[in-house]
PDB file of C-alpha atoms in Angstrom:
ATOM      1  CA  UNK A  64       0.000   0.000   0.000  1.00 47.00           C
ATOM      2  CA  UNK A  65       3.006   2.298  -0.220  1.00 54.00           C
ATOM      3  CA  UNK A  66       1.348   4.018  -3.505  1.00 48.00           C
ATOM      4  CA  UNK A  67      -1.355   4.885  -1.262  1.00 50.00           C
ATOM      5  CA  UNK A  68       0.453   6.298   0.877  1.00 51.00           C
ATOM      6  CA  UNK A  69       2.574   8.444  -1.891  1.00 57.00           C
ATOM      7  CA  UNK A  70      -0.578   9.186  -4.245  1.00 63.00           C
ATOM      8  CA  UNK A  71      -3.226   9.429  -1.407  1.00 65.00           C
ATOM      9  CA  UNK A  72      -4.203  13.031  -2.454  1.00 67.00           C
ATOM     10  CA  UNK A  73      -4.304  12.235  -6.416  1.00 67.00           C
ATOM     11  CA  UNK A  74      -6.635   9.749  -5.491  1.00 66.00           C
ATOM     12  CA  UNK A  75      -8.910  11.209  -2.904  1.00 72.00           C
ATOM     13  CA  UNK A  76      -9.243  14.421  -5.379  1.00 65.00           C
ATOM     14  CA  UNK A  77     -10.463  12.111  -8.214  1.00 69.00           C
ATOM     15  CA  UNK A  78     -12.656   9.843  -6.154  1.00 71.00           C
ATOM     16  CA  UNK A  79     -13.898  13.608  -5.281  1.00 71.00           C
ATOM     17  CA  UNK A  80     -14.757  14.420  -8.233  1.00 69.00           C
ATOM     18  CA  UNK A  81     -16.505  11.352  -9.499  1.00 69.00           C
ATOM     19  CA  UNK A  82     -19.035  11.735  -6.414  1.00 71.00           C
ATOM     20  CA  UNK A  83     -19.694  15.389  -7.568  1.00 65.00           C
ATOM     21  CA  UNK A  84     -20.242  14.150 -10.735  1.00 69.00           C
ATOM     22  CA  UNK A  85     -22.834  11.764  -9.984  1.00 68.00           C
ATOM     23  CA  UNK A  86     -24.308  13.941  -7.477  1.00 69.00           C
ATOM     24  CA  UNK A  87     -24.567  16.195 -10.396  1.00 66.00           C
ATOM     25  CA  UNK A  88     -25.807  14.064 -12.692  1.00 66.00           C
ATOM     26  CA  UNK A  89     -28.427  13.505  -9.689  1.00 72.00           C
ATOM     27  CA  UNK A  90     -28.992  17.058  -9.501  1.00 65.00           C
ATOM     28  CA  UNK A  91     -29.807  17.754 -12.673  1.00 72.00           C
ATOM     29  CA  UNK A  92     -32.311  14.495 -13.265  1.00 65.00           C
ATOM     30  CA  UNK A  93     -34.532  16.259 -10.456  1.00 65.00           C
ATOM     31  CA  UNK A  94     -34.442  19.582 -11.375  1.00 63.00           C
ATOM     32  CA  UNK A  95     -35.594  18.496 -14.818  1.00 67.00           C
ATOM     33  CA  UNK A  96     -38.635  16.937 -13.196  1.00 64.00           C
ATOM     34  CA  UNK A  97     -41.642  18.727 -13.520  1.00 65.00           C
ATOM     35  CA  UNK A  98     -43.668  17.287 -10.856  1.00 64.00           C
ATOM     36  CA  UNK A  99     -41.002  17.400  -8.345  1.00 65.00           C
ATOM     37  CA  UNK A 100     -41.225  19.034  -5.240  1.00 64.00           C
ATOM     38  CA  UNK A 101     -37.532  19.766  -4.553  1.00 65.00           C
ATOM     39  CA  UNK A 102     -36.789  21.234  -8.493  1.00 64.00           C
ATOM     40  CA  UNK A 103     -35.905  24.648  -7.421  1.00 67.00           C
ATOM     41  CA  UNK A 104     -33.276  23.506  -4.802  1.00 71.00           C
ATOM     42  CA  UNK A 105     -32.084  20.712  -6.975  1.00 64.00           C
ATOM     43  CA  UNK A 106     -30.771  23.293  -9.354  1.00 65.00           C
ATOM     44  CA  UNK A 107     -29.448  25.272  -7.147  1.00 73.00           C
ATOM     45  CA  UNK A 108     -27.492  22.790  -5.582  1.00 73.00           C
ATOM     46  CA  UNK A 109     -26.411  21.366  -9.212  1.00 66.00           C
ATOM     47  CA  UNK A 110     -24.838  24.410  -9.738  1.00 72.00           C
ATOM     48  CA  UNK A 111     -23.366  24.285  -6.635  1.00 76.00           C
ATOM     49  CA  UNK A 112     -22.128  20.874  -7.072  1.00 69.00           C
ATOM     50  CA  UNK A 113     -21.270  22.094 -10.828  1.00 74.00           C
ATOM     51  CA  UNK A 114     -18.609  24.742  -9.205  1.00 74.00           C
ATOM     52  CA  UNK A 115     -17.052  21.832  -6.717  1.00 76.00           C
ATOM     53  CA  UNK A 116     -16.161  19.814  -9.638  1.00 72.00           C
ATOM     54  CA  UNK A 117     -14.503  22.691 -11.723  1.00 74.00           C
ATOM     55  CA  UNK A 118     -12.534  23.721  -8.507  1.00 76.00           C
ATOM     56  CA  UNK A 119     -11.836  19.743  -7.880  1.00 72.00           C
ATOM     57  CA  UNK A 120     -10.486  19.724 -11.525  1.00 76.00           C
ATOM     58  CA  UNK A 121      -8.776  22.484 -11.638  1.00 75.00           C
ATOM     59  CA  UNK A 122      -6.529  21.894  -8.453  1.00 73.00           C
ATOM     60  CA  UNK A 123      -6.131  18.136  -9.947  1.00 72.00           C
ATOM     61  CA  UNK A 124      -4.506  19.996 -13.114  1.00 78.00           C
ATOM     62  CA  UNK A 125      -2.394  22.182 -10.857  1.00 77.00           C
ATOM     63  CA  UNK A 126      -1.243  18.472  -8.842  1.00 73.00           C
ATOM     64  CA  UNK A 127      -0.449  17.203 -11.944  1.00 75.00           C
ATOM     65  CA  UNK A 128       1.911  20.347 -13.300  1.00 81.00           C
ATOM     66  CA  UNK A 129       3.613  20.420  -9.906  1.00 79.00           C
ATOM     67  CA  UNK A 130       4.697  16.211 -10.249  1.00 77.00           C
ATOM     68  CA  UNK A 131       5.533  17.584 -13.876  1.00 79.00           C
ATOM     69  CA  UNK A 132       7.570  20.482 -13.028  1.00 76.00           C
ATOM     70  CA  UNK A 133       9.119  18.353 -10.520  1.00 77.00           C
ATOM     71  CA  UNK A 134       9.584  15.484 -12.216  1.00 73.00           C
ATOM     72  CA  UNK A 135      11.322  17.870 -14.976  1.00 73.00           C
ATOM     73  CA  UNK A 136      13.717  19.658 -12.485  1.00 66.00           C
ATOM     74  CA  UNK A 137      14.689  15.904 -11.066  1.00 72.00           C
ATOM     75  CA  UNK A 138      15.544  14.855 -14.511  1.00 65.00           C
ATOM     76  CA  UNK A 139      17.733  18.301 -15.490  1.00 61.00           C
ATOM     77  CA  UNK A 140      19.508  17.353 -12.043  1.00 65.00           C
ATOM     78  CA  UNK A 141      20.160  13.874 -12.970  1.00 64.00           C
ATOM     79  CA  UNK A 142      21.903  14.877 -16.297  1.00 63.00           C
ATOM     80  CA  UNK A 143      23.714  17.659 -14.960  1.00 61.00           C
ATOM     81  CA  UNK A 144      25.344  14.932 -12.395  1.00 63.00           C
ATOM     82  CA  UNK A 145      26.057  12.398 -15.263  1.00 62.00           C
ATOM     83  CA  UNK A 146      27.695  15.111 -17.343  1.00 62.00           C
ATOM     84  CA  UNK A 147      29.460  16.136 -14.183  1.00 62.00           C
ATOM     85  CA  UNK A 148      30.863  12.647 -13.439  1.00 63.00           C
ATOM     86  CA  UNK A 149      31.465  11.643 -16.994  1.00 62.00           C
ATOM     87  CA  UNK A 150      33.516  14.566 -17.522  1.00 63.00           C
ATOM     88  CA  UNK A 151      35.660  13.526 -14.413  1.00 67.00           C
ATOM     89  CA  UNK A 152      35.997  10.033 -15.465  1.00 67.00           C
ATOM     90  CA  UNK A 153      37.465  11.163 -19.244  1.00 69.00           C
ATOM     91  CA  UNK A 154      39.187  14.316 -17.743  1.00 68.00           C
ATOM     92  CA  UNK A 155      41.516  11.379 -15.918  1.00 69.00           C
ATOM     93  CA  UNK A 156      41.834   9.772 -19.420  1.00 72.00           C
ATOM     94  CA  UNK A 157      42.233  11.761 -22.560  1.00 77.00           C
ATOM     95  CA  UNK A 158      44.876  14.181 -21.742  1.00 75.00           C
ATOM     96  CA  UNK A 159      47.233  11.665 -20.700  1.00 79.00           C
ATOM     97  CA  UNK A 160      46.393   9.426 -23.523  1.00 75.00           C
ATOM     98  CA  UNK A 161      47.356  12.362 -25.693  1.00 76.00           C
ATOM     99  CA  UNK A 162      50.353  12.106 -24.087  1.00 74.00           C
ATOM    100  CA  UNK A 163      50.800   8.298 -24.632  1.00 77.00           C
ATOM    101  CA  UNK A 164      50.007   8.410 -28.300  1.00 79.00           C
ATOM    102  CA  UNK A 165      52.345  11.152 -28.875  1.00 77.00           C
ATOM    103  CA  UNK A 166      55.318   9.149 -27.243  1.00 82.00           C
ATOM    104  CA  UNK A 167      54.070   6.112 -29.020  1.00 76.00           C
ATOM    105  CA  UNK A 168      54.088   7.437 -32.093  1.00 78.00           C
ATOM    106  CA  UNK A 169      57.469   9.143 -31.811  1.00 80.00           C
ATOM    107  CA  UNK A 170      59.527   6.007 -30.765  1.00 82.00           C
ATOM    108  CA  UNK A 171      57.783   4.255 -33.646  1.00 74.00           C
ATOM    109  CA  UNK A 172      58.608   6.849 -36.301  1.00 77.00           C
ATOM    110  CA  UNK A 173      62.148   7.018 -34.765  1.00 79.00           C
ATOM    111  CA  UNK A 174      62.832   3.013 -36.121  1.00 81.00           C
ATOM    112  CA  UNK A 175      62.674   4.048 -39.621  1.00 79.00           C
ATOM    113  CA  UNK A 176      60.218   1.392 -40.449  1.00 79.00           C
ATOM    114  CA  UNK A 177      57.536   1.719 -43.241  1.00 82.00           C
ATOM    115  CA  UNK A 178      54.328   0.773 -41.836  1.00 78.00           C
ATOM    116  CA  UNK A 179      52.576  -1.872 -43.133  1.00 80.00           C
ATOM    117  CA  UNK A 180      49.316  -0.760 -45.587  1.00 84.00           C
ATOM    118  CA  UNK A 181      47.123  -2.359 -43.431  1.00 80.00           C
ATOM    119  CA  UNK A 182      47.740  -0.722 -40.485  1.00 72.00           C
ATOM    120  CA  UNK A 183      48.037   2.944 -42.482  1.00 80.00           C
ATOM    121  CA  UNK A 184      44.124   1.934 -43.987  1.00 81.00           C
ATOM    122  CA  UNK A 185      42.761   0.618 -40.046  1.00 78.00           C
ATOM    123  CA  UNK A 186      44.560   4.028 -39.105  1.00 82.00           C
ATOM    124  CA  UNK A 187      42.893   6.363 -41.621  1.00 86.00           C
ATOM    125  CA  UNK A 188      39.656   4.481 -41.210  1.00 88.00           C
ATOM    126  CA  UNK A 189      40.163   4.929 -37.311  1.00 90.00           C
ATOM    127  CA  UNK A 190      40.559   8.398 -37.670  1.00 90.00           C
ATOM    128  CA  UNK A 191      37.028   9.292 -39.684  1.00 92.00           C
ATOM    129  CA  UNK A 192      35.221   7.546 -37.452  1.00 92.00           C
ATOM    130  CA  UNK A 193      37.036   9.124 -34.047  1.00 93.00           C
ATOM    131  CA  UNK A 194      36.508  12.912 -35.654  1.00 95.00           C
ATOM    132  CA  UNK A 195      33.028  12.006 -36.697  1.00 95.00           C
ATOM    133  CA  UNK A 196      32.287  10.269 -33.182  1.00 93.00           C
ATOM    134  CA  UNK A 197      33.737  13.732 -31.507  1.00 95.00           C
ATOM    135  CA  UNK A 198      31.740  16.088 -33.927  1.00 96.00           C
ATOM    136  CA  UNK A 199      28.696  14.549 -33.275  1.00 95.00           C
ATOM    137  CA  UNK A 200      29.077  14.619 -29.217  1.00 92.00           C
ATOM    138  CA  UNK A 201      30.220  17.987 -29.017  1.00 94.00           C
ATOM    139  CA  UNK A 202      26.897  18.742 -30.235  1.00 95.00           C
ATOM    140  CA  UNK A 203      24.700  16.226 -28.745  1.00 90.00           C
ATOM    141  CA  UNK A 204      26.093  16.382 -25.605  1.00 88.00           C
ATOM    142  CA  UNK A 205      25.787  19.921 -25.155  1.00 89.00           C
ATOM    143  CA  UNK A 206      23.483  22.714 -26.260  1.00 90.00           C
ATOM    144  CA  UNK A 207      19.755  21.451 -25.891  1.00 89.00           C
ATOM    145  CA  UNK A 208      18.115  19.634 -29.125  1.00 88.00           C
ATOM    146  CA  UNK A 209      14.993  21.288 -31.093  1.00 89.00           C
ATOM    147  CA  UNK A 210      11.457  20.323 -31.176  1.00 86.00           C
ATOM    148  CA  UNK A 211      12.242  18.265 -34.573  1.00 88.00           C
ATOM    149  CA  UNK A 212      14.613  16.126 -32.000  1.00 87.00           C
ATOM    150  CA  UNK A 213      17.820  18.063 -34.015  1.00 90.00           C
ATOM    151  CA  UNK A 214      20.796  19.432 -32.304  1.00 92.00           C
ATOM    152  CA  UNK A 215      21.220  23.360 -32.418  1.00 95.00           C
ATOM    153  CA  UNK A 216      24.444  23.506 -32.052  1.00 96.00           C
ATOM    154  CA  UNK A 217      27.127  23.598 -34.592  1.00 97.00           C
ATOM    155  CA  UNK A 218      30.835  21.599 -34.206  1.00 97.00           C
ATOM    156  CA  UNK A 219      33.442  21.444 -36.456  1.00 98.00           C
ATOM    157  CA  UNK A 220      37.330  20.768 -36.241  1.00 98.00           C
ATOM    158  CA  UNK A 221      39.900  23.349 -37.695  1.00 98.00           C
ATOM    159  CA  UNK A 222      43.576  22.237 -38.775  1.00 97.00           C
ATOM    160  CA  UNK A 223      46.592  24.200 -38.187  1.00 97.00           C
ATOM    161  CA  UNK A 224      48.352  24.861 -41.303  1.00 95.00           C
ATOM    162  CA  UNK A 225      52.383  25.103 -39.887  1.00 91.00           C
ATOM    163  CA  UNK A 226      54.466  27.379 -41.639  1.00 90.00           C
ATOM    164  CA  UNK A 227      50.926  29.988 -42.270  1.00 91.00           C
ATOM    165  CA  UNK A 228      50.370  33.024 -41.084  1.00 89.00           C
ATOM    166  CA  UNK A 229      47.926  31.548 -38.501  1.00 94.00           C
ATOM    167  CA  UNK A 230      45.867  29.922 -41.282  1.00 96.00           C
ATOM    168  CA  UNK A 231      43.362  27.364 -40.125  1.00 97.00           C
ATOM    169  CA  UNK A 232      41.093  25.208 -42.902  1.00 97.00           C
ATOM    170  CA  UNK A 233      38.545  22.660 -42.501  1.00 96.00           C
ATOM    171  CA  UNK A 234      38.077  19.768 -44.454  1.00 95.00           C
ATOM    172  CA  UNK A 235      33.963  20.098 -45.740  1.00 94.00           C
ATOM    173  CA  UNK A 236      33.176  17.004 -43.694  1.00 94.00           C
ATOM    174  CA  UNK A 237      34.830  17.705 -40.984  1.00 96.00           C
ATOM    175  CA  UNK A 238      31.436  19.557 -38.800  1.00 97.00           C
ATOM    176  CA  UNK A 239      28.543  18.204 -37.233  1.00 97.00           C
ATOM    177  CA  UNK A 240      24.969  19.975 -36.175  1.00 96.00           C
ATOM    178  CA  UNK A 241      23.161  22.318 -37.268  1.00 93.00           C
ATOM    179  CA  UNK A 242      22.162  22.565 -41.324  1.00 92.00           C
ATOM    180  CA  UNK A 243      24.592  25.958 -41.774  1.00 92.00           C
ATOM    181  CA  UNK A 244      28.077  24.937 -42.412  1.00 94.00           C
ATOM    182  CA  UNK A 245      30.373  27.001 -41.333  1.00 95.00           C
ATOM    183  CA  UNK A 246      33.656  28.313 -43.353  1.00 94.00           C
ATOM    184  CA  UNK A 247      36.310  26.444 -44.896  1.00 96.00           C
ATOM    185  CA  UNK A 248      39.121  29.141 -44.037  1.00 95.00           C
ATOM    186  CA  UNK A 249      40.111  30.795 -40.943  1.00 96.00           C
ATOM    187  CA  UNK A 250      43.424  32.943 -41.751  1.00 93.00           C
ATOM    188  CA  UNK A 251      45.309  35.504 -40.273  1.00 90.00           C
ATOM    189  CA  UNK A 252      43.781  39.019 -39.207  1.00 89.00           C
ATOM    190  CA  UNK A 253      40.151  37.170 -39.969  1.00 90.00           C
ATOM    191  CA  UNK A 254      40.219  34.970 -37.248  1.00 93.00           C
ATOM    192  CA  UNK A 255      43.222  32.812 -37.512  1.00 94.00           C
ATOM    193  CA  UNK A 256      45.412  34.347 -34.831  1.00 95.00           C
ATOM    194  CA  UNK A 257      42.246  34.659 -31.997  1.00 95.00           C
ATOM    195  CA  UNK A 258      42.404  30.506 -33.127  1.00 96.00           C
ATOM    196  CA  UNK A 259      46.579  30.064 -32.472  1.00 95.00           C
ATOM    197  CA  UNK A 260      46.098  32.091 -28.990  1.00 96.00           C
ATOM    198  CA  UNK A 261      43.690  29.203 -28.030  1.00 96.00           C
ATOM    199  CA  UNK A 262      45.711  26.678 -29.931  1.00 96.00           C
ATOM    200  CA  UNK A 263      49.211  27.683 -29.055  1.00 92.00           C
ATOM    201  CA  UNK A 264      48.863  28.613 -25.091  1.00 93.00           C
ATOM    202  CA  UNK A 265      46.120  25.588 -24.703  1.00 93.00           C
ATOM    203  CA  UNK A 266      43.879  27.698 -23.572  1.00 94.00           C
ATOM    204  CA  UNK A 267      40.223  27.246 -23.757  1.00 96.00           C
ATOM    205  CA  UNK A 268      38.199  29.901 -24.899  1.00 97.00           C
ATOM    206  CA  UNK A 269      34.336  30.332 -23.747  1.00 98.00           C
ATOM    207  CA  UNK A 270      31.487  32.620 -24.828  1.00 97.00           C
ATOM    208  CA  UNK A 271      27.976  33.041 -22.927  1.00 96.00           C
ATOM    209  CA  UNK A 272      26.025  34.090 -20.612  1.00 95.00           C
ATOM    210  CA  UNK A 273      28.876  32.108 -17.873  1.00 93.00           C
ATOM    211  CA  UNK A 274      31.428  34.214 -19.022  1.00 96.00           C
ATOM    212  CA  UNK A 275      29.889  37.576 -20.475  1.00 95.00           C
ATOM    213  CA  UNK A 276      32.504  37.578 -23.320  1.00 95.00           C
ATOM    214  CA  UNK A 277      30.757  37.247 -27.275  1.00 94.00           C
ATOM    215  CA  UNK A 278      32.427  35.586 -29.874  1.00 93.00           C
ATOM    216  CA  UNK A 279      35.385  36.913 -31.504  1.00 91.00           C
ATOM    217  CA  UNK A 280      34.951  36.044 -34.939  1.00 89.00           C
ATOM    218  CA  UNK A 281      31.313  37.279 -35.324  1.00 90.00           C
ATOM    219  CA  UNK A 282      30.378  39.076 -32.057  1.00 90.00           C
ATOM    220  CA  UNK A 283      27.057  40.652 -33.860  1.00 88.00           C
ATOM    221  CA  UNK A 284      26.112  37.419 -35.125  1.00 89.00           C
ATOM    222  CA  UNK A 285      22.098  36.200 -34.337  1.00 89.00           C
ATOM    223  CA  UNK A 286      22.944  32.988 -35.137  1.00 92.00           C
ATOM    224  CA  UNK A 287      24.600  31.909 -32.354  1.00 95.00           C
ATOM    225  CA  UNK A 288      25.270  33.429 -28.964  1.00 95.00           C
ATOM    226  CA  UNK A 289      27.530  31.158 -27.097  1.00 97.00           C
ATOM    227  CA  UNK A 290      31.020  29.653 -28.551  1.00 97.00           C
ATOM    228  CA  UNK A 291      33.780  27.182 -27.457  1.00 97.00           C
ATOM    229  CA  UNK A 292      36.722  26.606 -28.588  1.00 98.00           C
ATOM    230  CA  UNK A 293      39.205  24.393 -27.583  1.00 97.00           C
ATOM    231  CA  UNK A 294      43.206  22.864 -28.701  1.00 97.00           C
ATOM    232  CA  UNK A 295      43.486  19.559 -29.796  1.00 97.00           C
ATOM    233  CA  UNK A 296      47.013  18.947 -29.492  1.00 95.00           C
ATOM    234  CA  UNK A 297      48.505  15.023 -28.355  1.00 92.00           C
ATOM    235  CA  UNK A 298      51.685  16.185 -25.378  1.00 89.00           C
ATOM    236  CA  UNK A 299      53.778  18.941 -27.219  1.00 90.00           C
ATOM    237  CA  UNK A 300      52.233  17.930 -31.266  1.00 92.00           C
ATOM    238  CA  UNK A 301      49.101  20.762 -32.175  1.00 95.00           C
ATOM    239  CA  UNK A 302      46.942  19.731 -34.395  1.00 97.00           C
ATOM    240  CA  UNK A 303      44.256  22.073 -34.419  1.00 97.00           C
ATOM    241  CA  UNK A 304      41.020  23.595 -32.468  1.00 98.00           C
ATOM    242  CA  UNK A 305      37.442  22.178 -31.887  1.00 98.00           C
ATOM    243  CA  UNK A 306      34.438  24.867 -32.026  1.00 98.00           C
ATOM    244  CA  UNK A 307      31.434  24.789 -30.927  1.00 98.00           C
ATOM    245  CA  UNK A 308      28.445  27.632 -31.136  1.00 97.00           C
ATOM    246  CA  UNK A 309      24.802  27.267 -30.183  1.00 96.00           C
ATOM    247  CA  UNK A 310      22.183  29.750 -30.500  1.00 96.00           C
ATOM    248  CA  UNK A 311      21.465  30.330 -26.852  1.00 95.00           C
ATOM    249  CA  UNK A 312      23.503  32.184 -24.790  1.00 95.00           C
ATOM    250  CA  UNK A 313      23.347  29.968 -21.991  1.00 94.00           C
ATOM    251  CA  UNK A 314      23.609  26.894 -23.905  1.00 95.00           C
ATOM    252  CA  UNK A 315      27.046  26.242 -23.418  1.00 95.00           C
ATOM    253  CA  UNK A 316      27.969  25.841 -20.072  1.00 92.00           C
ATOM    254  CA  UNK A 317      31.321  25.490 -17.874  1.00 90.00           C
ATOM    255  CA  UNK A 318      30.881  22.223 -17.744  1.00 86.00           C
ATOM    256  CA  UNK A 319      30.528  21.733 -21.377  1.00 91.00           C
ATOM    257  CA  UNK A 320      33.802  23.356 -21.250  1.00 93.00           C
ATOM    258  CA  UNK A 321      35.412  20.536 -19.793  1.00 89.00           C
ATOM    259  CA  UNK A 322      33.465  18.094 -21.649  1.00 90.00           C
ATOM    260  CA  UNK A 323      34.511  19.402 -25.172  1.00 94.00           C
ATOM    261  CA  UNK A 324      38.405  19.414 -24.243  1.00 93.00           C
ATOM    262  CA  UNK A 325      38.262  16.108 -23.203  1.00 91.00           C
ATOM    263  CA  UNK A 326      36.721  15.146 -26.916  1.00 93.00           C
ATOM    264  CA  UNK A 327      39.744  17.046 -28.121  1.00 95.00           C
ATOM    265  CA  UNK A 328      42.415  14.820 -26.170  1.00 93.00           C
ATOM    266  CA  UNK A 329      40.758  11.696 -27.549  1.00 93.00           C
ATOM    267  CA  UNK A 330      40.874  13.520 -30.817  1.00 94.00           C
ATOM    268  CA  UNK A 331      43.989  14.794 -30.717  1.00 94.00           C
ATOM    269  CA  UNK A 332      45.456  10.805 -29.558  1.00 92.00           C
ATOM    270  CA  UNK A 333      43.926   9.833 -32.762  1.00 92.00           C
ATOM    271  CA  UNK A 334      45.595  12.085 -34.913  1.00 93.00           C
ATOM    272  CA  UNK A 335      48.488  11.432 -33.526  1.00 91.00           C
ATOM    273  CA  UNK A 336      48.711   8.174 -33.731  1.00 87.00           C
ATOM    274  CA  UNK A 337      46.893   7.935 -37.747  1.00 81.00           C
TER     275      UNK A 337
END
């Protein structure tokens, strides 16, 4: 009987309210008789009983919206404390197996030994599906989704192009999200070097309503309203930056922060390992 106990005022307001509805029903078959002697107070105490239900009803709907709202608050807890603890379980992980891959890849490539075709295909293949994996959860796992069950947010991966003035390009499949794509070219004055000081300090850059700051690149732009961008390097090897926007200023949280460079370590392993 525990759901009694839990539910006991659900159920006495609808066992409430099918009594007034009978004694309605009641009501009204005697006030519609003619011959009766109590027709006069029968109505009146229909519409009486007629008022009890819609105040009955109406403080069932307001029951219901409070387990809803509640209900709805419990769940945005929950999935703030996932996302909290998965980001400290892969915060212990992906930097240092940056770090691992790097070393690995040096003391291989130090032997002078042509790797075998196989393992350069199972490497390249490796690699799409890594970059697509992280594209996709830097925008599933953060900003919220749209009524069509679509991400709004908008990733995409940006190579470092050594020996540039600051030039970074992305490859046209390399973004994930929302429908607009965005450029192929970020170089110099128009954007590249805001990308190196992220890149070449590995420092993580974050704009919202968490930080106050806009975005650098397009700080009048209505299309998004919160931006981060973080290095994807593998120990002392740079590689590139990860981006992510979403329309919502407070989309993009602090935690999302943390989240997104930990995609880039596992990214960044990848690369430098392919």
């Amino acid at each position: 009987m525990n759901w009694l106990g839990k539910y006991w005022l659900k159920v006495s307001l609808l066992s409430m309210s099918s009594l007034l509805a009978a004694a309605v029903f009641t009501a009204s078959v005697v006030a519609g008789d003619n011959e009766s002697d109590y027709q006069d107070l029968a109505l009146w105490l229909g519409m009486a009983l007629a008022v009890m239900v819609v105040l009955v009803t109406a403080s069932e709907t307001v029951l219901n919206e409070r387990e809803k709202n509640k209900a709805r608050n419990e769940a945005v807890r929950t999935a703030a404390q996932l996302r909290l603890l998965y980001n400290n379980v892969l915060a212990q992980m992906s930097a240092p197996l940056g770090h691992l891959a790097k070393e690995h890849a040096d003391a291989y490539g130090a032997t002078g030994a042509t790797p075998p075709t196989a393992l350069t295909d199972a490497q390249r293949d490796d690699l799409k599906t890594v970059l697509r994996s992280v594209l996709t959860g830097a925008v599933t796992l953060t900003a919220p989704i749209d009524s069509a069950g679509l991400p709004t947010a908008r990733s995409a991966f940006y190579r470092f192009q050594a020996g540039t003035n600051h030039r970074f390009t992305r490859e046209p499949q390399d973004w994930a999200g929302r429908p607009t794509p965005p450029r192929l070219i970020v170089d110099g004055q128009d954007g590249g070097h805001f990308l190196h000081g992220i890149l070449q300090p590995r420092t993580a850059f974050h704009a919202g309503t968490a930080t106050g700051l806009v975005s650098v690149l397009r700080p009048l732009s209505t299309e998004y309203r919160s931006v981060i961008a973080v290095p994807v390097i593998a120990g002392d090897r740079e590689f590139g930056v990860l981006a992510v926007d979403a329309p919502g200023a407070g989309d993009l949280t602090v935690a999302h922060v943390r989240l997104l460079q930990c995609l880039a370590d596992i990214l960044g392993a990848t690369l430098a390992l392919a």
